[in-house]
GROMACS .gro file of C-alpha atoms in nm:
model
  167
    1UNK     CA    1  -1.002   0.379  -1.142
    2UNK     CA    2  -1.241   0.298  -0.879
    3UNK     CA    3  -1.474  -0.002  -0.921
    4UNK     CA    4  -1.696  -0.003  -1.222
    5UNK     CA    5  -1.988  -0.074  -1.074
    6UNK     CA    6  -1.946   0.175  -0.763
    7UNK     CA    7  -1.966   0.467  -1.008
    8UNK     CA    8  -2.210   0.683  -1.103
    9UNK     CA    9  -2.432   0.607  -1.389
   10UNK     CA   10  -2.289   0.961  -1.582
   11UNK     CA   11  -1.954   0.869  -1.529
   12UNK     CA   12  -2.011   0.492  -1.616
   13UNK     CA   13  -2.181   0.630  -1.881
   14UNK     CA   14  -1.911   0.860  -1.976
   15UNK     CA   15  -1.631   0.614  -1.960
   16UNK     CA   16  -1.830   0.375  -2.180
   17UNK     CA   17  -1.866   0.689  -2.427
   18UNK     CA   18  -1.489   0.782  -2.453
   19UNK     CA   19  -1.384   0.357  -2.471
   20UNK     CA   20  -1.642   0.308  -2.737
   21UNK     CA   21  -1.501   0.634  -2.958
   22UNK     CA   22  -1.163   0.517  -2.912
   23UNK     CA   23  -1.240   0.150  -2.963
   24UNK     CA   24  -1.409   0.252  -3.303
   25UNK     CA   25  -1.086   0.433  -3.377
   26UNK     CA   26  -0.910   0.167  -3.375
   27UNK     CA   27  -1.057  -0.099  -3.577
   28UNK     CA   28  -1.329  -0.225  -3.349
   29UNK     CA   29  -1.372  -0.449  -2.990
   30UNK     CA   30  -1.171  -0.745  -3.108
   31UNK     CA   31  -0.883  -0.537  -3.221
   32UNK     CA   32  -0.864  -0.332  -2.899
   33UNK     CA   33  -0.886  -0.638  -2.686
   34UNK     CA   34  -0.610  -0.787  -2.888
   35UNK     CA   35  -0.405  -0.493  -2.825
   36UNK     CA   36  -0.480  -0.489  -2.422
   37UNK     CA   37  -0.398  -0.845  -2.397
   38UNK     CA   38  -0.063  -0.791  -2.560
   39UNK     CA   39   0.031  -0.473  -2.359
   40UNK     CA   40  -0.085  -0.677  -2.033
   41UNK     CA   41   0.166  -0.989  -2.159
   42UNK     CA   42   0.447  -0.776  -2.238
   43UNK     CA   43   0.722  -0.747  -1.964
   44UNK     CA   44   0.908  -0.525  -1.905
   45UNK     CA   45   0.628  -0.324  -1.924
   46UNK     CA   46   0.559  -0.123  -2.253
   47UNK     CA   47   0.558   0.239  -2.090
   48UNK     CA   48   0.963   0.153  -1.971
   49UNK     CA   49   1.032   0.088  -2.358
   50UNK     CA   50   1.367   0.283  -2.471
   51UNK     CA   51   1.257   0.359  -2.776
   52UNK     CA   52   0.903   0.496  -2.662
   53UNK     CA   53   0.760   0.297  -2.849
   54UNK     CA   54   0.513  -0.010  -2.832
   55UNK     CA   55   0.433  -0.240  -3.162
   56UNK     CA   56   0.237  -0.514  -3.208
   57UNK     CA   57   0.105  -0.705  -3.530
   58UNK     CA   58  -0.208  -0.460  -3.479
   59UNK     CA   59  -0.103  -0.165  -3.443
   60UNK     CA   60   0.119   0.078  -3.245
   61UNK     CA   61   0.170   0.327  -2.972
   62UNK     CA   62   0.424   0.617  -2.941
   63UNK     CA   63   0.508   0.862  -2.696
   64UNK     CA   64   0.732   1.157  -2.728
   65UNK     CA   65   1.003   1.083  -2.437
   66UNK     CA   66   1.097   0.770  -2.272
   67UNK     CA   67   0.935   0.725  -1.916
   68UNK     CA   68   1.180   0.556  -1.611
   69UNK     CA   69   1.097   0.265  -1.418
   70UNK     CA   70   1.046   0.426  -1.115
   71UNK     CA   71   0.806   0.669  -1.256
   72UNK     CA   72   0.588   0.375  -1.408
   73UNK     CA   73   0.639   0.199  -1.017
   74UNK     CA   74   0.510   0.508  -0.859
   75UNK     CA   75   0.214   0.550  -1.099
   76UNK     CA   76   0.091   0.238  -0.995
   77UNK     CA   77   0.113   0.297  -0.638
   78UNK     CA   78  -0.071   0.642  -0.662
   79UNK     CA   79  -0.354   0.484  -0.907
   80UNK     CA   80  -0.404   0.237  -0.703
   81UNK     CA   81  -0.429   0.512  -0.399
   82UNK     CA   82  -0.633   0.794  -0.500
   83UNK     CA   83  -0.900   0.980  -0.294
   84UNK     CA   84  -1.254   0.983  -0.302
   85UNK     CA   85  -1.255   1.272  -0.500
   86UNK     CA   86  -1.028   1.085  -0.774
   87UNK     CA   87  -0.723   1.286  -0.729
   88UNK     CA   88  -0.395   1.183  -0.763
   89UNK     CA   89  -0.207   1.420  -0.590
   90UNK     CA   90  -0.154   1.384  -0.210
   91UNK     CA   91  -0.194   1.650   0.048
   92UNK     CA   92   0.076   1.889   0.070
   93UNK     CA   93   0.139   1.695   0.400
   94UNK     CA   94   0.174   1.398   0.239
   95UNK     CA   95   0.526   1.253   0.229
   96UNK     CA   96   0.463   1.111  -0.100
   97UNK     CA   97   0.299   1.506  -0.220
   98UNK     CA   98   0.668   1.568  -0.402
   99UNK     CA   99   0.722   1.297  -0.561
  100UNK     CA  100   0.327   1.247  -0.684
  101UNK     CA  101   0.380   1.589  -0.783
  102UNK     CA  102   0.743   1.533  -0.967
  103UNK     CA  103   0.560   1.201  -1.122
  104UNK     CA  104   0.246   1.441  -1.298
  105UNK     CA  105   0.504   1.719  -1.395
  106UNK     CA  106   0.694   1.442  -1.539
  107UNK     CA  107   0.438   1.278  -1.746
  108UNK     CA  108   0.189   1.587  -1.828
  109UNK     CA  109   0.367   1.688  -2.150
  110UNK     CA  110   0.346   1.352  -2.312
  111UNK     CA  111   0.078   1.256  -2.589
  112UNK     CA  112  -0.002   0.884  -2.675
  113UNK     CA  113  -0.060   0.819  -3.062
  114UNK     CA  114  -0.236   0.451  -3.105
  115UNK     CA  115  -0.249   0.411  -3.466
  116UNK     CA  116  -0.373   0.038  -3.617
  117UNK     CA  117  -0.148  -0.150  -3.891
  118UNK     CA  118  -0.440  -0.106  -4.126
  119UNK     CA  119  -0.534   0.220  -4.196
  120UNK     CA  120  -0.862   0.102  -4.330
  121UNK     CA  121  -0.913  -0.013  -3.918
  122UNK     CA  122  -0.941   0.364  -3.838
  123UNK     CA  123  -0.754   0.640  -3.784
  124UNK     CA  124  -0.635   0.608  -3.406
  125UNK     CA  125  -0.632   0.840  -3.147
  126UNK     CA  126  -0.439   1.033  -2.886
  127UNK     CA  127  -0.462   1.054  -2.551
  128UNK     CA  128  -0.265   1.200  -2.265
  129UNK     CA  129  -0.202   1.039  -1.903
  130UNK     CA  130  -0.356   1.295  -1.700
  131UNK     CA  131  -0.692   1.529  -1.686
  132UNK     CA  132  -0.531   1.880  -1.448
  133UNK     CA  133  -0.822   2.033  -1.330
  134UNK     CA  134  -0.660   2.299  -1.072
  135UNK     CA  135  -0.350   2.382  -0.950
  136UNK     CA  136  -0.444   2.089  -0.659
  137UNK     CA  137  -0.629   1.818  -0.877
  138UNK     CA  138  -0.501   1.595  -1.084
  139UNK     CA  139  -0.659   1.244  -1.252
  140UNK     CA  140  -0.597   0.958  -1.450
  141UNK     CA  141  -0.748   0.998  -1.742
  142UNK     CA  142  -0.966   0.697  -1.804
  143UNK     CA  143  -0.814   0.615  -2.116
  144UNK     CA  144  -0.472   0.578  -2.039
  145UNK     CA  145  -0.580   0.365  -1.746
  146UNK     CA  146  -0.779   0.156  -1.932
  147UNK     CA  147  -0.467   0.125  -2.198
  148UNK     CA  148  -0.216   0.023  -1.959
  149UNK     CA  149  -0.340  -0.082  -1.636
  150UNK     CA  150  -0.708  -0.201  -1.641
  151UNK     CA  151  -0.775  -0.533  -1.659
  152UNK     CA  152  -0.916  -0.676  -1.947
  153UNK     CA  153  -1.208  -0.785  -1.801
  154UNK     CA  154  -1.286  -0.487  -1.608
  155UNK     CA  155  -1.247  -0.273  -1.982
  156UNK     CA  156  -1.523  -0.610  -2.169
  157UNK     CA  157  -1.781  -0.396  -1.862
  158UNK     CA  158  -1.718  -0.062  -1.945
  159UNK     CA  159  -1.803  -0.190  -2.311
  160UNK     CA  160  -2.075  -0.365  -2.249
  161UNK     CA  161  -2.250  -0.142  -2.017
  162UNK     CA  162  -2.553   0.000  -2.067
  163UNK     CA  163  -2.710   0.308  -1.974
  164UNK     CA  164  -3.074   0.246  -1.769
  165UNK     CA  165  -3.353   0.420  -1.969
  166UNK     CA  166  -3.457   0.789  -1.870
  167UNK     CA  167  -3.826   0.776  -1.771
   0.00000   0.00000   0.00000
């Protein structure tokens, strides 16, 4: 994810939009905060877990197939490198294009359930790692990045930000 603040105002505002629904799901700011701080302390980290699974006294996550180191290293990398335009994938010059392209293929099918302890918290929600928008563009999607690799206080902005009033 870019900067915060170097965004748009729609997409800030979007971003904030999709957090806030998903925070709500889950049992409110505290909870989800809780749950970011203990993904962020956990080592190895939770997306390398055997059983596809991550718990905590909170709540859980589960994903339907166990993800490699190597594909966790390389997702990293490429967030970390993406265009202007937000796309993960590399030019088909690229000598990283295959392996960017193995790593979506790879992780595309999966589907993230975060579901709290309580079910009185909320329901949860799902998300997947990836937005395709054509056969060449691929993103993050801004959930998944904010679940396991934005930092905590970069995700307290996105919550607290506030849209500037329409004249």
């Amino acid at each position: 994810m870019h900067d915060f603040h170097t965004l748009d105002d729609e997409t800030k505002l979007l971003y904030h939009q999709r957090l806030s629904t998903a925070v709500k799901s889950f049992g409110g700011v505290n909870f989800f905060l809780q749950l970011l701080e203990e993904i962020r302390a956990t080592t190895p980290h939770p997306l390398v877990a055997k059983n596809s699974e991550f718990n905590f006294y909170l709540g859980n996550i589960k994903w339907n197939k166990v993800i490699f180191q190597d594909k966790v290293t390389l997702l990293m990398k490429v967030r970390v490198e993406v265009n202007e335009e937000n796309n993960l994938l590399p030019s088909k010059d690229d000598k990283q294009y295959k392996k960017v392209l193995n790593l979506v293929r790879t992780l595309k099918p999966l589907t993230f359930t975060i579901t709290p302890t309580n079910p009185e918290d909320g329901d949860g929600f799902t998300l997947r790692p990836f937005e395709v928008i054509g056969d060449t563009t691929t993103t993050l999607n801004p959930l998944f990045e904010i679940l396991f690799f934005t930092s905590v206080e970069r995700v307290k902005k996105i919550l607290a930000y506030k849209p500037k009033e329409q004249e």
